Amino acid sequence: MTATETTEPTEPTGTTETRTAELPEIAEPARVTPKDARQLTRLFLDRLAVLEEGTREYQYARNTLIEMNVSLVRFAASRFRNRGSGEMEDVVQVGTIGLIKAIDRFDLTREVEFTSFAIPYIVGEIKRFFRDTSWAVHVPRRLQEARVELAKATEELRSRLGRTPTLSELSQLMCLSEKEVDEARLASNGYVSSSLDAAISNGDEGETALADFIGTDDHALELVEDFNALAPLIAGLDDR
């Protein structure tokens, strides 16, 4: 039988009736049922391990594995539905990166189901996405991670000492320089932003918003630029 000939419809739900390079040709991988996906995933991973990277067969096996297991990503993403950061489709796309990493790193010799192996990768990518996008102001990842460590160290020392720890004490516990600890403190200010319309007091004279404490524009500052621009021209004039 050639690769283009058809067979009896014995494949799991979502597959066509042809076979290519020892793998079932699946027309719509995303519509394969979870039960069939588990069986087919093992078959495709077995074949992927011996195929040459970059070949058409390799790309077919890898892409089919990704599409068949997108339901895993959606399942993991559903845990973060109430986090309120971005559209769920964005979260699924990020989680798919974790799925791809799991496919590329899965070791068939290990006695573990692919599902159990892939979920931590998917969830890890999604958590990293929320960590990177939850900041009101973008700061380097180094400082984002330092902020988390700073919070842990501060809480630990506060419990141990019964007071707010000093910069030096935090520096010693975190094994960072005082400058780096101070940078982490400043970075913490970028994690949450406040609306200028947010009420900060509600006294007898009415509600006070943060914007009420922000100074107004000083129009005289505009004259400074004019004076600097005119100064060399004025210096070139004669006495008259």
CSV table of N, CA, C and O in Angstrom, one decimal, residues 150-199:
chain,number,residue,atom,x,y,z
A,150,LEU,N,13.6,40.6,48.4
A,150,LEU,CA,13.6,41.7,49.4
A,150,LEU,C,12.4,41.6,50.3
A,150,LEU,O,12.5,41.7,51.5
A,151,ALA,N,11.3,41.3,49.7
A,151,ALA,CA,10.0,41.1,50.5
A,151,ALA,C,10.2,39.9,51.5
A,151,ALA,O,9.8,40.0,52.7
A,152,LYS,N,10.8,38.8,51.0
A,152,LYS,CA,11.0,37.7,51.9
A,152,LYS,C,12.0,38.0,53.0
A,152,LYS,O,11.7,37.6,54.2
A,153,ALA,N,13.1,38.6,52.6
A,153,ALA,CA,14.1,38.9,53.6
A,153,ALA,C,13.6,39.9,54.7
A,153,ALA,O,13.9,39.8,55.9
A,154,THR,N,12.8,40.9,54.2
A,154,THR,CA,12.3,41.9,55.1
A,154,THR,C,11.3,41.3,56.2
A,154,THR,O,11.4,41.5,57.4
A,155,GLU,N,10.5,40.4,55.7
A,155,GLU,CA,9.5,39.7,56.6
A,155,GLU,C,10.3,38.8,57.5
A,155,GLU,O,9.9,38.7,58.7
A,156,GLU,N,11.3,38.1,57.1
A,156,GLU,CA,12.1,37.2,57.9
A,156,GLU,C,12.8,38.0,59.0
A,156,GLU,O,12.7,37.6,60.2
A,157,LEU,N,13.4,39.1,58.7
A,157,LEU,CA,14.1,39.9,59.7
A,157,LEU,C,13.2,40.6,60.6
A,157,LEU,O,13.5,40.7,61.8
A,158,ARG,N,12.1,41.0,60.1
A,158,ARG,CA,11.1,41.7,61.0
A,158,ARG,C,10.6,40.7,62.0
A,158,ARG,O,10.4,41.1,63.2
A,159,SER,N,10.3,39.5,61.6
A,159,SER,CA,9.9,38.5,62.6
A,159,SER,C,11.0,38.1,63.6
A,159,SER,O,10.7,37.9,64.8
A,160,ARG,N,12.2,38.1,63.1
A,160,ARG,CA,13.3,37.7,64.0
A,160,ARG,C,13.8,38.9,64.9
A,160,ARG,O,14.1,38.6,66.1
A,161,LEU,N,13.7,40.1,64.4
A,161,LEU,CA,14.2,41.2,65.2
A,161,LEU,C,13.1,42.0,65.9
A,161,LEU,O,13.4,42.8,66.8
A,162,GLY,N,11.9,41.8,65.5
A,162,GLY,CA,10.8,42.6,66.1
A,162,GLY,C,10.8,44.0,65.7
A,162,GLY,O,10.1,44.8,66.3
A,163,ARG,N,11.4,44.3,64.6
A,163,ARG,CA,11.4,45.7,64.1
A,163,ARG,C,11.8,45.7,62.6
A,163,ARG,O,12.1,44.6,62.0
A,164,THR,N,11.6,46.9,62.0
A,164,THR,CA,12.0,47.0,60.5
A,164,THR,C,13.5,46.8,60.4
A,164,THR,O,14.3,47.6,61.0
A,165,PRO,N,14.0,45.9,59.5
A,165,PRO,CA,15.4,45.7,59.3
A,165,PRO,C,16.1,46.9,58.6
A,165,PRO,O,15.4,47.6,57.9
A,166,THR,N,17.3,47.1,58.9
A,166,THR,CA,18.1,48.2,58.3
A,166,THR,C,18.6,47.7,56.9
A,166,THR,O,18.5,46.5,56.6
A,167,LEU,N,19.0,48.7,56.1
A,167,LEU,CA,19.6,48.4,54.8
A,167,LEU,C,20.8,47.4,54.9
A,167,LEU,O,20.9,46.5,54.1
A,168,SER,N,21.6,47.6,55.9
A,168,SER,CA,22.8,46.8,56.1
A,168,SER,C,22.4,45.3,56.4
A,168,SER,O,23.0,44.4,55.9
A,169,GLU,N,21.4,45.2,57.3
A,169,GLU,CA,20.9,43.9,57.7
A,169,GLU,C,20.3,43.1,56.5
A,169,GLU,O,20.5,41.9,56.3
A,170,LEU,N,19.6,43.8,55.7
A,170,LEU,CA,19.0,43.2,54.5
A,170,LEU,C,20.1,42.8,53.5
A,170,LEU,O,20.0,41.8,52.9
A,171,SER,N,21.1,43.7,53.4
A,171,SER,CA,22.2,43.4,52.5
A,171,SER,C,22.9,42.1,52.9
A,171,SER,O,23.2,41.3,52.0
A,172,GLN,N,23.1,41.9,54.2
A,172,GLN,CA,23.8,40.7,54.6
A,172,GLN,C,23.0,39.5,54.4
A,172,GLN,O,23.6,38.4,53.9
A,173,LEU,N,21.7,39.5,54.7
A,173,LEU,CA,20.9,38.3,54.5
A,173,LEU,C,20.7,38.0,53.0
A,173,LEU,O,20.7,36.8,52.7
A,174,MET,N,20.6,39.0,52.2
A,174,MET,CA,20.3,38.7,50.8
A,174,MET,C,21.6,38.5,50.0
A,174,MET,O,21.6,38.1,48.8
A,175,CYS,N,22.8,38.7,50.6
A,175,CYS,CA,24.1,38.5,50.0
A,175,CYS,C,24.2,39.5,48.8
A,175,CYS,O,24.7,39.1,47.7
A,176,LEU,N,23.7,40.7,48.9
A,176,LEU,CA,23.7,41.7,47.9
A,176,LEU,C,24.4,43.0,48.5
A,176,LEU,O,24.4,43.1,49.8
A,177,SER,N,24.9,43.8,47.7
A,177,SER,CA,25.4,45.1,48.2
A,177,SER,C,24.2,46.0,48.6
A,177,SER,O,23.1,45.8,48.2
A,178,GLU,N,24.5,47.0,49.5
A,178,GLU,CA,23.5,47.9,49.9
A,178,GLU,C,22.9,48.7,48.7
A,178,GLU,O,21.7,49.0,48.7
A,179,LYS,N,23.7,48.9,47.7
A,179,LYS,CA,23.2,49.6,46.6
A,179,LYS,C,22.2,48.8,45.8
A,179,LYS,O,21.2,49.3,45.4
A,180,GLU,N,22.5,47.5,45.7
A,180,GLU,CA,21.5,46.6,45.0
A,180,GLU,C,20.2,46.5,45.8
A,180,GLU,O,19.1,46.4,45.2
A,181,VAL,N,20.3,46.4,47.1
A,181,VAL,CA,19.1,46.3,47.9
A,181,VAL,C,18.3,47.6,47.8
A,181,VAL,O,17.1,47.6,47.7
A,182,ASP,N,19.0,48.7,47.7
A,182,ASP,CA,18.3,50.0,47.6
A,182,ASP,C,17.6,50.1,46.2
A,182,ASP,O,16.5,50.6,46.1
A,183,GLU,N,18.3,49.5,45.2
A,183,GLU,CA,17.6,49.5,43.8
A,183,GLU,C,16.4,48.6,43.9
A,183,GLU,O,15.4,48.9,43.2
A,184,ALA,N,16.4,47.5,44.6
A,184,ALA,CA,15.3,46.6,44.7
A,184,ALA,C,14.1,47.4,45.4
A,184,ALA,O,12.9,47.2,45.1
A,185,ARG,N,14.4,48.2,46.4
A,185,ARG,CA,13.4,49.0,47.1
A,185,ARG,C,12.8,49.9,46.1
A,185,ARG,O,11.5,50.1,46.1
A,186,LEU,N,13.6,50.6,45.3
A,186,LEU,CA,13.1,51.6,44.4
A,186,LEU,C,12.2,50.9,43.3
A,186,LEU,O,11.2,51.4,42.9
A,187,ALA,N,12.6,49.7,42.9
A,187,ALA,CA,11.9,48.9,41.9
A,187,ALA,C,10.5,48.5,42.4
A,187,ALA,O,9.6,48.4,41.7
A,188,SER,N,10.4,48.3,43.7
A,188,SER,CA,9.1,48.0,44.3
A,188,SER,C,8.1,49.1,44.1
A,188,SER,O,6.9,48.8,44.0
A,189,ASN,N,8.5,50.3,43.9
A,189,ASN,CA,7.6,51.4,43.7
A,189,ASN,C,6.9,51.3,42.3
A,189,ASN,O,5.9,51.9,42.1
A,190,GLY,N,7.6,50.5,41.4
A,190,GLY,CA,7.0,50.4,40.1
A,190,GLY,C,6.0,49.3,39.9
A,190,GLY,O,5.5,49.0,38.9
A,191,TYR,N,5.8,48.5,41.0
A,191,TYR,CA,4.9,47.3,40.9
A,191,TYR,C,3.4,47.7,40.8
A,191,TYR,O,2.7,47.1,40.1
A,192,VAL,N,3.1,48.7,41.6
A,192,VAL,CA,1.7,49.2,41.6
A,192,VAL,C,1.6,50.7,41.4
A,192,VAL,O,2.4,51.4,42.0
A,193,SER,N,0.7,51.1,40.5
A,193,SER,CA,0.5,52.5,40.3
A,193,SER,C,-0.8,53.0,40.8
A,193,SER,O,-1.7,52.2,41.0
A,194,SER,N,-0.9,54.3,41.1
A,194,SER,CA,-2.1,54.8,41.7
A,194,SER,C,-2.7,55.8,40.7
A,194,SER,O,-2.0,56.6,40.0
A,195,SER,N,-4.0,55.8,40.6
A,195,SER,CA,-4.7,56.7,39.7
A,195,SER,C,-4.7,58.1,40.3
A,195,SER,O,-4.8,58.3,41.5
A,196,LEU,N,-4.5,59.1,39.4
A,196,LEU,CA,-4.5,60.5,39.9
A,196,LEU,C,-5.9,60.9,40.4
A,196,LEU,O,-6.0,61.9,41.2
A,197,ASP,N,-6.9,60.2,40.0
A,197,ASP,CA,-8.3,60.5,40.4
A,197,ASP,C,-8.6,59.7,41.7
A,197,ASP,O,-9.8,59.8,42.2
A,198,ALA,N,-7.7,58.9,42.2
A,198,ALA,CA,-8.0,58.1,43.4
A,198,ALA,C,-8.2,59.0,44.6
A,198,ALA,O,-7.3,59.9,44.8
A,199,ALA,N,-9.2,58.7,45.4
A,199,ALA,CA,-9.4,59.5,46.6
A,199,ALA,C,-8.5,59.1,47.7
A,199,ALA,O,-8.3,57.9,47.9
